[in-house]
């Protein structure tokens, strides 16, 4: 494959799901699921091909329409983008497979669920767009497309609680994008460019930039649902239908996290301060404790899993204080690679585990007819595969070995110790402890004896299997960090570490 | 990959694979399940013995797998790991037979045997771990795999016990996690065959090393049931008898004790640990546990709980022996690792037999049981004598070496503790033995299980007799070449000749 | 002093004030409609800034890129508001609620 063709793959990653969405929209309702799954498979295949090319040849850049920056819009894929793209591809594919039988159930197929496939594929396109865009304004458009389609998916069932939570989500999303766009406007006013590379090159340290970046940051923090800006998440993620919850929790919040990370290390690395890094870390720490504690208190499973997302997102933000430090030479900060890997691994492992968990809870809820924590009593005998999927996902969330979550927490903890920022260690561990609390609370219920034989509604086998596959994926990535790290290394930002502006720190 | 590289992995897999297959069998396919289980157990034992033979001839067995960055998964066979691996594989074989008989006709056997095999996988993994990360991985894996077994009966009491068990072990695991990462930051991957890494840091970081040691002991101490971290063990006795026998007398608690041995001998190195002044406090903790466990055992009327407290007490002999410098004491500690396992599993088998056959769970109801179940009670008597430390049963040998070792370094107080503990052991075991043989039964025995010629089905009786004979044999033939004591001596001598 | 303030700076200042007003409205108003209007004010403030930026260097002709951004932004904002209005209306029809508080 020549260079032009393989860089055109980047455009395919966005074009394929959009095309699929249009086709699905035009097809009669009964054919949509098939079209959707085919599109999902094609997109995932294209994602894998892209990752393969990037791993082999290094980062790719593609000028849409041949214009090129600064006039045109560029797509750019390096190791970091590919890791997120791959996670989206794999989770997306399995959620799609799960969604087909899910929406075929009469009690789930209410409201406007026939719109699931077009909306989900549009959302997928915007996610891929987020991971690939190298242009601040294009990123804004992708953020908006993502937000609108995500909210639309969340309210598909048309049930009032979902509608209310959806509106709250939408308003938060709009406010977030507006803050982001305000920041972008200020940057454009100063450097007259939108392309990330050009902006990064033109950035000087200065007050206006810090205000602009703060606005962008706050906007994205709202979308990532970082404590205390997480208020919209538990409602929206728990009232959506199971496949949608999985998509929202596993993928959508990761896209804005990715963007924060990308901007932090590649664009604004001259403007960020140690204090800002510590502040983000503190928000993450508060999120870990608050989210996990709230999850422990919930009686409804879906609410529990949604709160758990708030806590798990917190772990990703511990990355920022660890990579934002003052030093002269990279050799003085050997933990950068660990911190970097830990944070990104956490995002990926959480993606798999949380998708598995929402799908498994969806199976429970479908079988029992309620997602109350007590209604899962004794299910292990009747739904062993799903209980197992839930357990695997739980193991990764807690961070027990061997799992992706373990590798992530190991790296973060190690980076915390090596960098001397030991104060993150108790937070990481307390979070694990609380997580163990709620995960085992569910498992305990599932293992409890039942006095009466509950009549369960049969659940399609495919749904059980897909949940298990994703749960297993969260474990398996704990065994093979090597390839992942090689991919992440392509044009890795930690090789040119974040060197914060020092004047304000002392 | 050569055979020598892959053998450690195959040993671990020999119980994992049957365990996983069992999950996919149907509940009623008991024969297939039995065959799989026995096949795995025999294969594992054969492989381990083969490796032992190879080690004696100077072969090396090491499996390495790079997870990423600096996480490395290493399985390596050395004599110490073999000691633990041989113990757990032999006892797994015996317990599997026992469990098949014990659980006959009860529900959810598929789940039971599946997780049971996985537990053995974890404990073999702990035995063969070549570095601290691998050890930690299997250590946590063991926690997860035992939970379903503790709550197996699904009663409210079992679930309650499961919850307590989890809080303790997850808490311990969390603390251990901190310790392991900290250790990693200080000294790298901590391969167990390379001691002395930390010795180089002793000058600059002695305070850190001291704190770190106690963090690690706190993590390991939960499974090793050191007072005050022992609370889960008596409560976890609600599990079915084979679980109590293998896991709470051998696999789980030994994982903790084995961890302490590794920590002192192969991570810190005994000289460094001594130089940092860590050993005396460790010995004190062990002593307190020994005495406290025995005192509590005295007060228990429930037979399994009495045995559980006895485990708490007996286990700490290992930690105690580890904390005394010298070949003799180390030999005693390591030999006790094996001896205690064999004797305690016998006692649990007996308790299981009595409970299953006669429905008796309480010490006060054991009057005259020796006439109804002579073989079981004979086995019980042998093992109890061993626990007390009467010759020629195995327990005597390890206590003797511990006492000698203590005298060698001039710690007479330890000998006093050993004597006191033996007296306590005698006072909670001898009344049982006396009542069983010499008291009149209180009334007619109820019978829940029958066998044509034997006092109880052979699948329950056979393993009991086998382990009782074994605990007698390893005591009687302690000085021969193939005894655990001899193996322990080799390990200890190697340790001090480094 | 006042003469030195250039026109686009006035616009920029106004945009800043509008942004704060919009944000405050979004948080402080209870009614769905008011909240949606607050997001419109928020959007308007950003578009105002962008439009004023087009003339920031007193060039002979305006910079077209901000205009393009504003047009795109308006399209997005219109659809977002339409969606929010539809949701609010649906909620009102289904439950009679017009605020996030549990007791309408």
Tab-separated table of C-alpha atoms in Angstrom, chain A residues 296 337-338 341 380-381 384 388 395 398-402 406-407 409-411 413-414 417-418 425 428-430 432-434 436-437 440-441 443-444 447-449 477-483 485, chain B residues 20 24 65-71 73 108 110-111 115 132-133 136-138 140-141 144 147-148 151-156 159-160 163 166-167 170-172 174-175 177-178 180-182 184-185:
chain	number	residue	atom	x	y	z
A	296	UNK	CA	-21.292	1.628	46.670
A	337	UNK	CA	6.574	6.535	30.269
A	338	UNK	CA	4.908	4.763	33.173
A	341	UNK	CA	1.052	4.268	29.802
A	380	UNK	CA	-25.210	-17.310	39.023
A	381	UNK	CA	-26.912	-20.643	38.602
A	384	UNK	CA	-23.326	-18.145	34.770
A	388	UNK	CA	-18.659	-14.371	34.858
A	395	UNK	CA	-11.643	-7.574	38.376
A	398	UNK	CA	-10.735	-3.034	40.870
A	399	UNK	CA	-7.296	-3.438	39.371
A	400	UNK	CA	-6.670	-6.990	40.493
A	401	UNK	CA	-4.104	-8.912	38.500
A	402	UNK	CA	-4.058	-10.094	35.841
A	406	UNK	CA	-4.045	-3.867	37.083
A	407	UNK	CA	-1.422	-2.798	34.559
A	409	UNK	CA	-2.899	1.014	38.340
A	410	UNK	CA	0.526	-0.550	38.630
A	411	UNK	CA	1.988	2.001	36.234
A	413	UNK	CA	1.250	3.837	41.349
A	414	UNK	CA	4.803	3.252	40.276
A	417	UNK	CA	6.237	6.685	43.894
A	418	UNK	CA	9.124	7.308	41.511
A	425	UNK	CA	-1.016	6.320	46.206
A	428	UNK	CA	-5.489	4.860	44.044
A	429	UNK	CA	-5.754	2.192	46.714
A	430	UNK	CA	-8.815	3.571	48.463
A	432	UNK	CA	-9.650	0.028	44.461
A	433	UNK	CA	-10.957	-0.894	47.866
A	434	UNK	CA	-14.285	0.881	47.334
A	436	UNK	CA	-14.035	-4.052	45.298
A	437	UNK	CA	-16.872	-3.226	47.678
A	440	UNK	CA	-18.482	-7.932	45.219
A	441	UNK	CA	-21.786	-6.643	46.502
A	443	UNK	CA	-21.433	-10.867	42.925
A	444	UNK	CA	-22.509	-11.710	46.439
A	447	UNK	CA	-24.231	-16.140	44.524
A	448	UNK	CA	-26.919	-15.875	47.182
A	449	UNK	CA	-29.397	-18.726	47.468
A	477	UNK	CA	-4.980	-6.719	27.587
A	478	UNK	CA	-3.348	-7.213	30.976
A	479	UNK	CA	-1.290	-9.984	29.440
A	480	UNK	CA	-0.194	-8.206	26.327
A	481	UNK	CA	0.895	-4.717	27.096
A	482	UNK	CA	3.883	-5.041	24.800
A	483	UNK	CA	2.243	-4.444	21.392
A	485	UNK	CA	3.041	0.062	24.168
B	20	UNK	CA	-11.747	-24.290	32.913
B	24	UNK	CA	-18.169	-26.051	30.369
B	65	UNK	CA	7.124	-13.616	29.573
B	66	UNK	CA	7.280	-9.891	29.118
B	67	UNK	CA	3.989	-8.163	29.860
B	68	UNK	CA	5.272	-4.704	29.040
B	69	UNK	CA	7.410	-1.825	30.313
B	70	UNK	CA	9.068	-3.536	33.268
B	71	UNK	CA	6.359	-5.968	34.273
B	73	UNK	CA	5.954	-12.725	34.393
B	108	UNK	CA	-23.353	-26.931	42.024
B	110	UNK	CA	-19.363	-28.100	38.574
B	111	UNK	CA	-18.734	-24.698	40.065
B	115	UNK	CA	-12.909	-23.074	41.274
B	132	UNK	CA	7.648	-10.389	43.266
B	133	UNK	CA	5.191	-9.315	40.559
B	136	UNK	CA	1.552	-10.821	43.678
B	137	UNK	CA	-0.460	-11.770	40.593
B	138	UNK	CA	-1.060	-15.289	41.854
B	140	UNK	CA	-4.504	-11.941	44.340
B	141	UNK	CA	-5.714	-14.601	41.951
B	144	UNK	CA	-10.586	-14.311	43.891
B	147	UNK	CA	-14.270	-16.554	47.360
B	148	UNK	CA	-16.792	-18.703	45.448
B	151	UNK	CA	-19.721	-18.875	49.858
B	152	UNK	CA	-20.350	-22.189	48.115
B	153	UNK	CA	-23.192	-23.257	50.394
B	154	UNK	CA	-24.941	-19.962	49.706
B	155	UNK	CA	-26.454	-19.702	53.169
B	156	UNK	CA	-26.721	-16.347	54.880
B	159	UNK	CA	-22.316	-15.093	52.540
B	160	UNK	CA	-21.522	-13.213	55.706
B	163	UNK	CA	-17.890	-10.800	53.010
B	166	UNK	CA	-13.112	-10.474	51.189
B	167	UNK	CA	-12.645	-7.384	53.331
B	170	UNK	CA	-8.729	-7.492	49.581
B	171	UNK	CA	-7.483	-5.144	52.279
B	172	UNK	CA	-4.366	-7.243	52.696
B	174	UNK	CA	-4.214	-3.645	48.676
B	175	UNK	CA	-1.554	-3.119	51.311
B	177	UNK	CA	0.126	-3.876	46.310
B	178	UNK	CA	1.573	-0.707	47.807
B	180	UNK	CA	5.207	-4.452	46.015
B	181	UNK	CA	5.191	-1.262	43.965
B	182	UNK	CA	7.336	0.452	46.554
B	184	UNK	CA	9.808	-2.270	42.753
B	185	UNK	CA	10.624	1.402	42.794
